[in-house]
mmCIF file of C-alpha atoms and ligand atoms in Angstrom:
data_model
loop_
_atom_site.group_PDB
_atom_site.id
_atom_site.type_symbol
_atom_site.label_atom_id
_atom_site.label_comp_id
_atom_site.label_asym_id
_atom_site.label_seq_id
_atom_site.Cartn_x
_atom_site.Cartn_y
_atom_site.Cartn_z
ATOM 1 C CA UNK A 1 0.002 0.202 0.035
ATOM 2 C CA UNK A 2 1.209 3.643 -0.617
ATOM 3 C CA UNK A 3 1.898 5.884 2.175
ATOM 4 C CA UNK A 4 -0.425 8.303 0.907
ATOM 5 C CA UNK A 5 -2.498 10.240 3.213
ATOM 6 C CA UNK A 6 -6.210 9.595 2.134
ATOM 7 C CA UNK A 7 -9.469 10.731 3.774
ATOM 8 C CA UNK A 8 -12.663 9.130 4.179
ATOM 9 C CA UNK A 9 -14.105 12.311 2.210
ATOM 10 C CA UNK A 10 -11.882 11.757 -1.111
ATOM 11 C CA UNK A 11 -12.322 7.930 -0.740
ATOM 12 C CA UNK A 12 -15.774 8.832 -0.929
ATOM 13 C CA UNK A 13 -15.311 10.515 -4.194
ATOM 14 C CA UNK A 14 -13.276 9.505 -6.188
ATOM 15 C CA UNK A 15 -15.151 6.422 -5.441
ATOM 16 C CA UNK A 16 -18.101 8.118 -6.496
ATOM 17 C CA UNK A 17 -16.359 9.477 -9.710
ATOM 18 C CA UNK A 18 -15.266 6.205 -10.797
ATOM 19 C CA UNK A 19 -19.125 4.685 -11.112
ATOM 20 C CA UNK A 20 -21.406 5.825 -13.751
ATOM 21 C CA UNK A 21 -24.109 8.173 -13.249
ATOM 22 C CA UNK A 22 -22.289 9.714 -10.318
ATOM 23 C CA UNK A 23 -24.335 12.869 -9.402
ATOM 24 C CA UNK A 24 -21.894 13.566 -5.873
ATOM 25 C CA UNK A 25 -25.031 13.895 -3.558
ATOM 26 C CA UNK A 26 -24.348 10.011 -2.502
ATOM 27 C CA UNK A 27 -20.595 11.391 -1.584
ATOM 28 C CA UNK A 28 -22.954 14.382 0.459
ATOM 29 C CA UNK A 29 -24.837 11.379 2.235
ATOM 30 C CA UNK A 30 -21.961 9.555 3.565
ATOM 31 C CA UNK A 31 -20.174 12.858 3.924
ATOM 32 C CA UNK A 32 -22.953 13.972 6.634
ATOM 33 C CA UNK A 33 -23.134 9.970 8.114
ATOM 34 C CA UNK A 34 -19.238 10.854 8.730
ATOM 35 C CA UNK A 35 -20.107 13.849 11.053
ATOM 36 C CA UNK A 36 -22.655 11.705 13.240
ATOM 37 C CA UNK A 37 -20.315 8.945 13.379
ATOM 38 C CA UNK A 38 -18.051 11.133 14.782
ATOM 39 C CA UNK A 39 -20.016 12.848 16.969
ATOM 40 C CA UNK A 40 -21.586 9.280 18.814
ATOM 41 C CA UNK A 41 -18.113 8.641 19.074
ATOM 42 C CA UNK A 42 -16.967 12.184 21.338
ATOM 43 C CA UNK A 43 -19.696 10.086 23.517
ATOM 44 C CA UNK A 44 -19.030 7.091 23.301
ATOM 45 C CA UNK A 45 -15.300 7.241 24.110
ATOM 46 C CA UNK A 46 -16.369 9.142 27.710
ATOM 47 C CA UNK A 47 -19.373 7.179 28.109
ATOM 48 C CA UNK A 48 -17.664 6.266 32.033
ATOM 49 C CA UNK A 49 -17.489 9.988 32.484
ATOM 50 C CA UNK A 50 -21.443 9.845 32.054
ATOM 51 C CA UNK A 51 -22.626 9.744 35.769
ATOM 52 C CA UNK A 52 -19.890 12.294 36.596
ATOM 53 C CA UNK A 53 -19.723 14.721 33.764
ATOM 54 C CA UNK A 54 -23.006 13.982 31.393
ATOM 55 C CA UNK A 55 -26.154 15.065 33.703
ATOM 56 C CA UNK A 56 -24.713 18.706 34.214
ATOM 57 C CA UNK A 57 -23.835 18.807 30.613
ATOM 58 C CA UNK A 58 -26.994 17.287 28.850
ATOM 59 C CA UNK A 59 -29.217 19.216 31.156
ATOM 60 C CA UNK A 60 -27.133 22.819 30.611
ATOM 61 C CA UNK A 61 -27.550 22.035 26.757
ATOM 62 C CA UNK A 62 -30.797 19.966 26.412
ATOM 63 C CA UNK A 63 -32.983 20.991 29.625
ATOM 64 C CA UNK A 64 -33.259 17.370 29.483
ATOM 65 C CA UNK A 65 -31.052 14.249 32.246
ATOM 66 C CA UNK A 66 -28.539 11.922 30.323
ATOM 67 C CA UNK A 67 -29.966 9.984 27.765
ATOM 68 C CA UNK A 68 -29.042 6.013 27.177
ATOM 69 C CA UNK A 69 -26.355 6.250 24.633
ATOM 70 C CA UNK A 70 -27.872 3.933 22.118
ATOM 71 C CA UNK A 71 -31.281 6.431 22.171
ATOM 72 C CA UNK A 72 -28.688 9.200 22.418
ATOM 73 C CA UNK A 73 -27.047 8.338 18.850
ATOM 74 C CA UNK A 74 -29.947 7.513 17.350
ATOM 75 C CA UNK A 75 -31.254 10.887 17.579
ATOM 76 C CA UNK A 76 -27.847 12.491 16.589
ATOM 77 C CA UNK A 77 -27.763 10.212 13.137
ATOM 78 C CA UNK A 78 -31.357 11.224 11.986
ATOM 79 C CA UNK A 79 -30.873 15.131 13.099
ATOM 80 C CA UNK A 80 -27.265 14.905 11.353
ATOM 81 C CA UNK A 81 -29.229 12.877 8.657
ATOM 82 C CA UNK A 82 -32.786 14.133 8.433
ATOM 83 C CA UNK A 83 -32.479 18.215 6.150
ATOM 84 C CA UNK A 84 -30.048 17.022 3.735
ATOM 85 C CA UNK A 85 -31.649 16.209 0.588
ATOM 86 C CA UNK A 86 -30.897 13.053 0.176
ATOM 87 C CA UNK A 87 -33.070 10.668 1.871
ATOM 88 C CA UNK A 88 -36.797 9.842 1.589
ATOM 89 C CA UNK A 89 -36.728 8.279 5.233
ATOM 90 C CA UNK A 90 -34.956 6.514 8.009
ATOM 91 C CA UNK A 91 -34.894 3.602 9.977
ATOM 92 C CA UNK A 92 -33.543 2.234 12.990
ATOM 93 C CA UNK A 93 -33.721 -0.199 15.145
ATOM 94 C CA UNK A 94 -34.695 1.669 18.571
ATOM 95 C CA UNK A 95 -37.901 3.126 16.278
ATOM 96 C CA UNK A 96 -40.612 0.734 15.664
ATOM 97 C CA UNK A 97 -41.984 3.024 12.308
ATOM 98 C CA UNK A 98 -40.485 4.392 9.753
ATOM 99 C CA UNK A 99 -38.616 7.917 10.437
ATOM 100 C CA UNK A 100 -39.704 10.591 8.257
ATOM 101 C CA UNK A 101 -38.295 13.300 6.792
ATOM 102 C CA UNK A 102 -39.768 16.285 8.261
ATOM 103 C CA UNK A 103 -41.966 18.323 5.507
ATOM 104 C CA UNK A 104 -39.302 21.686 5.747
ATOM 105 C CA UNK A 105 -36.881 19.441 4.125
ATOM 106 C CA UNK A 106 -36.229 17.656 0.332
ATOM 107 C CA UNK A 107 -36.317 14.340 0.232
ATOM 108 C CA UNK A 108 -34.192 12.824 -1.360
ATOM 109 C CA UNK A 109 -33.521 9.532 -3.595
ATOM 110 C CA UNK A 110 -31.957 7.007 -0.968
ATOM 111 C CA UNK A 111 -32.641 5.259 2.458
ATOM 112 C CA UNK A 112 -30.689 4.521 5.841
ATOM 113 C CA UNK A 113 -31.188 1.952 7.561
ATOM 114 C CA UNK A 114 -28.768 1.685 11.145
ATOM 115 C CA UNK A 115 -28.763 0.782 14.264
ATOM 116 C CA UNK A 116 -27.226 3.428 16.298
ATOM 117 C CA UNK A 117 -25.125 1.410 19.004
ATOM 118 C CA UNK A 118 -25.341 -2.367 18.477
ATOM 119 C CA UNK A 119 -24.048 -4.203 21.002
ATOM 120 C CA UNK A 120 -24.886 -1.278 23.966
ATOM 121 C CA UNK A 121 -25.136 -4.002 26.993
ATOM 122 C CA UNK A 122 -21.909 -4.048 26.677
ATOM 123 C CA UNK A 123 -21.164 -0.350 27.192
ATOM 124 C CA UNK A 124 -20.389 -0.819 30.607
ATOM 125 C CA UNK A 125 -17.678 -3.085 30.772
ATOM 126 C CA UNK A 126 -16.098 -0.858 28.094
ATOM 127 C CA UNK A 127 -16.239 -2.938 25.754
ATOM 128 C CA UNK A 128 -16.555 -2.523 21.824
ATOM 129 C CA UNK A 129 -19.805 -1.512 20.500
ATOM 130 C CA UNK A 130 -20.544 0.036 16.966
ATOM 131 C CA UNK A 131 -22.376 1.822 14.939
ATOM 132 C CA UNK A 132 -24.088 0.134 11.294
ATOM 133 C CA UNK A 133 -25.543 1.705 8.459
ATOM 134 C CA UNK A 134 -27.154 -0.039 5.078
ATOM 135 C CA UNK A 135 -28.881 3.003 2.225
ATOM 136 C CA UNK A 136 -31.107 1.508 -0.263
ATOM 137 C CA UNK A 137 -31.689 3.804 -3.473
ATOM 138 C CA UNK A 138 -35.814 3.879 -3.078
ATOM 139 C CA UNK A 139 -38.126 2.441 -5.979
ATOM 140 C CA UNK A 140 -41.320 4.916 -5.294
ATOM 141 C CA UNK A 141 -41.205 7.823 -7.424
ATOM 142 C CA UNK A 142 -38.690 11.054 -6.143
ATOM 143 C CA UNK A 143 -40.454 13.963 -4.520
ATOM 144 C CA UNK A 144 -42.921 12.018 -1.894
ATOM 145 C CA UNK A 145 -41.438 10.562 1.540
ATOM 146 C CA UNK A 146 -39.920 6.970 0.962
ATOM 147 C CA UNK A 147 -42.031 4.164 2.502
ATOM 148 C CA UNK A 148 -42.403 0.875 2.942
ATOM 149 C CA UNK A 149 -41.392 0.234 -0.591
ATOM 150 C CA UNK A 150 -38.143 1.171 -0.300
ATOM 151 C CA UNK A 151 -36.702 -0.118 2.894
ATOM 152 C CA UNK A 152 -37.760 -3.388 1.766
ATOM 153 C CA UNK A 153 -35.567 -4.607 -0.956
ATOM 154 C CA UNK A 154 -33.310 -7.061 -0.635
ATOM 155 C CA UNK A 155 -29.760 -6.393 1.118
ATOM 156 C CA UNK A 156 -28.320 -7.387 -2.720
ATOM 157 C CA UNK A 157 -29.526 -3.720 -3.799
ATOM 158 C CA UNK A 158 -27.606 -2.499 -0.786
ATOM 159 C CA UNK A 159 -26.070 0.430 -2.839
ATOM 160 C CA UNK A 160 -23.298 0.734 0.389
ATOM 161 C CA UNK A 161 -23.471 -0.277 3.787
ATOM 162 C CA UNK A 162 -20.792 -0.689 6.709
ATOM 163 C CA UNK A 163 -19.769 0.054 10.052
ATOM 164 C CA UNK A 164 -18.436 2.037 12.639
ATOM 165 C CA UNK A 165 -16.813 0.006 15.930
ATOM 166 C CA UNK A 166 -15.792 2.473 18.673
ATOM 167 C CA UNK A 167 -12.592 0.421 20.156
ATOM 168 C CA UNK A 168 -9.364 0.743 21.068
ATOM 169 C CA UNK A 169 -9.409 2.837 18.235
ATOM 170 C CA UNK A 170 -12.451 3.694 16.243
ATOM 171 C CA UNK A 171 -12.580 2.219 12.825
ATOM 172 C CA UNK A 172 -15.205 3.428 9.871
ATOM 173 C CA UNK A 173 -15.484 0.527 7.027
ATOM 174 C CA UNK A 174 -17.476 0.335 4.433
ATOM 175 C CA UNK A 175 -18.536 -0.484 1.434
ATOM 176 C CA UNK A 176 -20.081 0.547 -2.508
ATOM 177 C CA UNK A 177 -19.915 -2.505 -3.698
ATOM 178 C CA UNK A 178 -16.537 -2.005 -5.416
ATOM 179 C CA UNK A 179 -14.240 -3.535 -2.189
ATOM 180 C CA UNK A 180 -14.050 -3.401 1.500
ATOM 181 C CA UNK A 181 -12.022 -0.279 2.829
ATOM 182 C CA UNK A 182 -11.660 0.489 6.667
ATOM 183 C CA UNK A 183 -10.546 4.266 8.103
ATOM 184 C CA UNK A 184 -8.778 4.455 11.483
ATOM 185 C CA UNK A 185 -10.061 7.835 13.317
ATOM 186 C CA UNK A 186 -6.838 9.998 13.960
ATOM 187 C CA UNK A 187 -8.326 11.869 17.435
ATOM 188 C CA UNK A 188 -6.041 14.400 16.969
ATOM 189 C CA UNK A 189 -7.377 16.262 13.135
ATOM 190 C CA UNK A 190 -11.092 14.674 13.553
ATOM 191 C CA UNK A 191 -10.529 12.732 10.359
ATOM 192 C CA UNK A 192 -10.694 9.125 9.614
ATOM 193 C CA UNK A 193 -7.858 8.219 7.152
ATOM 194 C CA UNK A 194 -7.533 4.671 4.905
ATOM 195 C CA UNK A 195 -5.232 2.441 6.718
ATOM 196 C CA UNK A 196 -6.326 -0.520 5.122
ATOM 197 C CA UNK A 197 -6.507 -0.968 1.888
ATOM 198 C CA UNK A 198 -9.210 -3.431 -0.491
ATOM 199 C CA UNK A 199 -9.848 -5.950 3.164
ATOM 200 C CA UNK A 200 -10.240 -9.222 1.883
ATOM 201 C CA UNK A 201 -11.310 -11.759 4.222
ATOM 202 C CA UNK A 202 -8.898 -15.029 4.608
ATOM 203 C CA UNK A 203 -10.194 -18.176 2.751
ATOM 204 C CA UNK A 204 -10.623 -20.151 6.169
ATOM 205 C CA UNK A 205 -9.299 -20.355 9.420
ATOM 206 C CA UNK A 206 -9.892 -22.307 13.098
ATOM 207 C CA UNK A 207 -11.297 -19.799 14.828
ATOM 208 C CA UNK A 208 -15.455 -20.333 15.946
ATOM 209 C CA UNK A 209 -17.774 -17.406 17.431
ATOM 210 C CA UNK A 210 -20.871 -18.560 19.172
ATOM 211 C CA UNK A 211 -23.423 -17.823 22.082
ATOM 212 C CA UNK A 212 -22.792 -21.555 23.409
ATOM 213 C CA UNK A 213 -24.929 -20.743 26.029
ATOM 214 C CA UNK A 214 -26.920 -21.737 23.341
ATOM 215 C CA UNK A 215 -25.880 -25.078 22.622
ATOM 216 C CA UNK A 216 -28.962 -26.769 24.371
ATOM 217 C CA UNK A 217 -31.811 -25.147 22.516
ATOM 218 C CA UNK A 218 -29.728 -25.479 19.308
ATOM 219 C CA UNK A 219 -30.689 -28.063 16.671
ATOM 220 C CA UNK A 220 -28.641 -31.651 16.218
ATOM 221 C CA UNK A 221 -26.662 -30.319 13.147
ATOM 222 C CA UNK A 222 -25.685 -27.213 15.398
ATOM 223 C CA UNK A 223 -24.651 -29.119 18.075
ATOM 224 C CA UNK A 224 -23.049 -31.942 16.180
ATOM 225 C CA UNK A 225 -21.200 -28.770 14.111
ATOM 226 C CA UNK A 226 -19.653 -27.318 17.831
ATOM 227 C CA UNK A 227 -18.430 -30.229 18.846
ATOM 228 C CA UNK A 228 -17.518 -31.109 15.515
ATOM 229 C CA UNK A 229 -14.952 -27.376 15.798
ATOM 230 C CA UNK A 230 -14.147 -28.608 19.700
ATOM 231 C CA UNK A 231 -12.004 -31.785 18.121
ATOM 232 C CA UNK A 232 -8.991 -32.586 17.131
ATOM 233 C CA UNK A 233 -9.247 -34.826 13.416
ATOM 234 C CA UNK A 234 -6.407 -35.000 11.709
ATOM 235 C CA UNK A 235 -7.843 -36.221 8.342
ATOM 236 C CA UNK A 236 -10.077 -33.236 7.982
ATOM 237 C CA UNK A 237 -8.887 -31.220 10.145
ATOM 238 C CA UNK A 238 -5.389 -30.283 11.994
ATOM 239 C CA UNK A 239 -5.762 -28.788 14.688
ATOM 240 C CA UNK A 240 -9.739 -28.082 17.369
ATOM 241 C CA UNK A 241 -11.127 -24.705 17.008
ATOM 242 C CA UNK A 242 -10.538 -21.503 18.893
ATOM 243 C CA UNK A 243 -13.596 -20.365 20.077
ATOM 244 C CA UNK A 244 -13.897 -16.291 19.840
ATOM 245 C CA UNK A 245 -16.894 -14.204 21.685
ATOM 246 C CA UNK A 246 -16.906 -10.571 22.680
ATOM 247 C CA UNK A 247 -21.191 -10.632 22.109
ATOM 248 C CA UNK A 248 -21.131 -7.399 20.176
ATOM 249 C CA UNK A 249 -21.843 -8.534 16.558
ATOM 250 C CA UNK A 250 -19.496 -5.486 14.890
ATOM 251 C CA UNK A 251 -16.640 -6.612 16.640
ATOM 252 C CA UNK A 252 -17.290 -10.537 16.242
ATOM 253 C CA UNK A 253 -17.511 -9.371 12.443
ATOM 254 C CA UNK A 254 -14.650 -6.941 12.384
ATOM 255 C CA UNK A 255 -12.712 -10.222 14.075
ATOM 256 C CA UNK A 256 -13.683 -13.029 11.690
ATOM 257 C CA UNK A 257 -13.386 -9.913 8.689
ATOM 258 C CA UNK A 258 -9.814 -9.127 9.515
ATOM 259 C CA UNK A 259 -8.385 -13.395 10.883
ATOM 260 C CA UNK A 260 -11.185 -14.913 9.327
ATOM 261 C CA UNK A 261 -13.027 -17.721 10.682
ATOM 262 C CA UNK A 262 -16.658 -17.924 11.150
ATOM 263 C CA UNK A 263 -19.533 -15.549 13.364
ATOM 264 C CA UNK A 264 -23.099 -17.687 13.817
ATOM 265 C CA UNK A 265 -26.271 -16.755 15.847
ATOM 266 C CA UNK A 266 -28.558 -19.756 14.077
ATOM 267 C CA UNK A 267 -32.393 -19.970 15.080
ATOM 268 C CA UNK A 268 -33.362 -22.067 18.463
ATOM 269 C CA UNK A 269 -36.589 -23.630 20.136
ATOM 270 C CA UNK A 270 -36.769 -19.895 21.407
ATOM 271 C CA UNK A 271 -36.139 -18.127 18.603
ATOM 272 C CA UNK A 272 -37.124 -19.717 14.878
ATOM 273 C CA UNK A 273 -35.993 -16.914 13.371
ATOM 274 C CA UNK A 274 -31.968 -16.466 15.317
ATOM 275 C CA UNK A 275 -31.749 -12.782 17.203
ATOM 276 C CA UNK A 276 -30.431 -10.729 14.802
ATOM 277 C CA UNK A 277 -32.319 -7.863 12.785
ATOM 278 C CA UNK A 278 -32.088 -8.724 8.578
ATOM 279 C CA UNK A 279 -32.246 -5.296 7.766
ATOM 280 C CA UNK A 280 -30.175 -3.410 10.419
ATOM 281 C CA UNK A 281 -27.320 -6.119 11.064
ATOM 282 C CA UNK A 282 -27.437 -8.828 8.876
ATOM 283 C CA UNK A 283 -27.981 -7.268 5.469
ATOM 284 C CA UNK A 284 -24.962 -4.432 5.799
ATOM 285 C CA UNK A 285 -22.979 -7.048 7.789
ATOM 286 C CA UNK A 286 -23.300 -9.628 5.107
ATOM 287 C CA UNK A 287 -22.664 -6.668 2.285
ATOM 288 C CA UNK A 288 -18.825 -6.162 3.899
ATOM 289 C CA UNK A 289 -18.147 -9.625 3.738
ATOM 290 C CA UNK A 290 -19.284 -11.022 0.626
ATOM 291 C CA UNK A 291 -17.125 -7.541 -1.304
ATOM 292 C CA UNK A 292 -14.385 -8.913 1.096
ATOM 293 C CA UNK A 293 -14.144 -12.356 -0.736
ATOM 294 C CA UNK A 294 -16.566 -14.171 2.456
ATOM 295 C CA UNK A 295 -20.479 -15.882 2.940
ATOM 296 C CA UNK A 296 -23.327 -15.074 4.286
ATOM 297 C CA UNK A 297 -25.758 -17.080 4.562
ATOM 298 C CA UNK A 298 -28.412 -18.208 7.274
ATOM 299 C CA UNK A 299 -27.389 -21.770 8.020
ATOM 300 C CA UNK A 300 -29.839 -23.444 5.277
ATOM 301 C CA UNK A 301 -28.131 -22.665 2.200
ATOM 302 C CA UNK A 302 -30.098 -19.491 1.339
ATOM 303 C CA UNK A 303 -27.551 -16.039 0.809
ATOM 304 C CA UNK A 304 -28.579 -13.328 3.557
ATOM 305 C CA UNK A 305 -28.875 -10.735 0.913
ATOM 306 C CA UNK A 306 -31.482 -12.246 -1.319
ATOM 307 C CA UNK A 307 -33.690 -12.472 1.590
ATOM 308 C CA UNK A 308 -37.048 -10.925 0.350
ATOM 309 C CA UNK A 309 -37.650 -8.709 4.091
ATOM 310 C CA UNK A 310 -41.419 -8.267 4.952
ATOM 311 C CA UNK A 311 -40.788 -6.614 8.379
ATOM 312 C CA UNK A 312 -38.508 -3.659 9.657
ATOM 313 C CA UNK A 313 -37.676 -5.581 11.914
ATOM 314 C CA UNK A 314 -37.917 -8.803 11.198
ATOM 315 C CA UNK A 315 -34.739 -11.514 13.015
ATOM 316 C CA UNK A 316 -33.263 -14.290 10.746
ATOM 317 C CA UNK A 317 -30.404 -16.837 11.393
ATOM 318 C CA UNK A 318 -27.173 -15.826 10.295
ATOM 319 C CA UNK A 319 -23.699 -17.607 9.404
ATOM 320 C CA UNK A 320 -20.956 -15.079 8.332
ATOM 321 C CA UNK A 321 -16.863 -15.321 7.939
ATOM 322 C CA UNK A 322 -14.243 -17.098 6.416
ATOM 323 C CA UNK A 323 -15.947 -18.556 2.565
ATOM 324 C CA UNK A 324 -14.748 -22.343 3.793
ATOM 325 C CA UNK A 325 -15.616 -21.785 7.337
ATOM 326 C CA UNK A 326 -18.908 -21.205 6.163
ATOM 327 C CA UNK A 327 -19.726 -24.426 3.904
ATOM 328 C CA UNK A 328 -18.210 -26.241 7.115
ATOM 329 C CA UNK A 329 -21.411 -24.841 9.102
ATOM 330 C CA UNK A 330 -23.544 -25.786 6.550
ATOM 331 C CA UNK A 331 -22.853 -28.796 5.512
ATOM 332 C CA UNK A 332 -23.696 -30.021 9.126
ATOM 333 C CA UNK A 333 -26.704 -27.880 9.250
ATOM 334 C CA UNK A 334 -27.772 -29.350 6.287
ATOM 335 C CA UNK A 335 -28.018 -32.957 7.386
ATOM 336 C CA UNK A 336 -29.377 -32.616 10.408
HETATM 337 P P1 AHM B 1 -28.579 -5.199 20.299
HETATM 338 O O1 AHM B 1 -28.654 -5.091 19.049
HETATM 339 O O2 AHM B 1 -29.719 -5.727 20.950
HETATM 340 O O3 AHM B 1 -27.257 -4.223 20.901
HETATM 341 O O4 AHM B 1 -28.583 -6.814 20.049
HETATM 342 C C1 AHM B 1 -27.588 -7.559 19.194
HETATM 343 C C2 AHM B 1 -26.269 -7.936 19.294
HETATM 344 C C3 AHM B 1 -24.911 -8.245 18.658
HETATM 345 O O5 AHM B 1 -24.401 -7.231 18.723
HETATM 346 C C4 AHM B 1 -24.545 -9.317 19.314
HETATM 347 O O6 AHM B 1 -23.799 -10.314 18.554
HETATM 348 C C5 AHM B 1 -25.513 -9.961 19.822
HETATM 349 O O7 AHM B 1 -26.631 -9.407 20.078
HETATM 350 C C6 AHM B 1 -25.295 -11.020 21.363
HETATM 351 O O8 AHM B 1 -26.851 -11.301 21.896
HETATM 352 P P2 AHM B 1 -26.151 -13.050 22.968
HETATM 353 O O9 AHM B 1 -26.176 -11.856 24.733
HETATM 354 O O10 AHM B 1 -27.201 -13.227 23.003
HETATM 355 O O11 AHM B 1 -25.067 -13.522 22.764
HETATM 356 MG MG1 MG B 2 -28.050 -4.117 17.297
#
């Protein structure tokens, strides 16, 4: 990789230029989103201080007491994105219904779906959390409010998707369908700089990532797969696999993207569709993983990006990661 310093803004503009019919609209949309993410990052990095600093500060500025960080993040994204003229609607994991663009602002040609702060139950333990986003082009006529039709598109129609991970450093990883790029926030200048050019996921690695506490609720095929992971079977695999599970999807998928292996959230007897949401979690992460050369399925041979949604908050079982690891899982799940 060259040692050129490339900001995310420059990168997005160049990617858009390289695609046909670029109007600059899409770059501007992503620029607004990057600003929202920097604002969220500022507050997430002070999460441990909120009890001692937050209360007074929030009261001074907004006249209200401290908000939970996930609600705060939700509001920041909405307020940063509602007036740019690029969107005709938004949908967030935190809100039951479509979030309309206020009447006083123009309605654009995209919709934005997001999980403002995924893994937020980990905040108090200072564990990495993230923001996930997905952008679709509207299918209804331009000018009016976005409707369900605009949101209920299969994931392969996403025109961009990505996530931010608030970890030891803050990273933004995105794809616009031309590979996957990672940017690290340099806090001293407040810019995301290209640090991971054209990320490719390893073909295979001996790592699996799943909440194994659900073992007794899984299907036989799923239990067999996990038992197999733990064994040394010289003729099939050199050694037992390692288990890594953070419990924060963005962090678990990010590690899987960089190191390889597989991340799973399967169905179980209680949750027939698993836990994770198709539109806010599964689709954007699958788009990133596929663009990096990985695979993303529902564990029953179906590509996640081909599911046609019928509910804003629908869930799906999920198996994502290195192509060979996903194939291994599929082999077990399809033989139960
Ligand atoms: P959230 O959107 O309410 O934060 O829940 C999603 C999170 C994911 O980040 C993570 O992969 C999963 O829940 C962990 O679930 P579990 O605690 O069942 O292992
Ligand atoms: Mg979530």
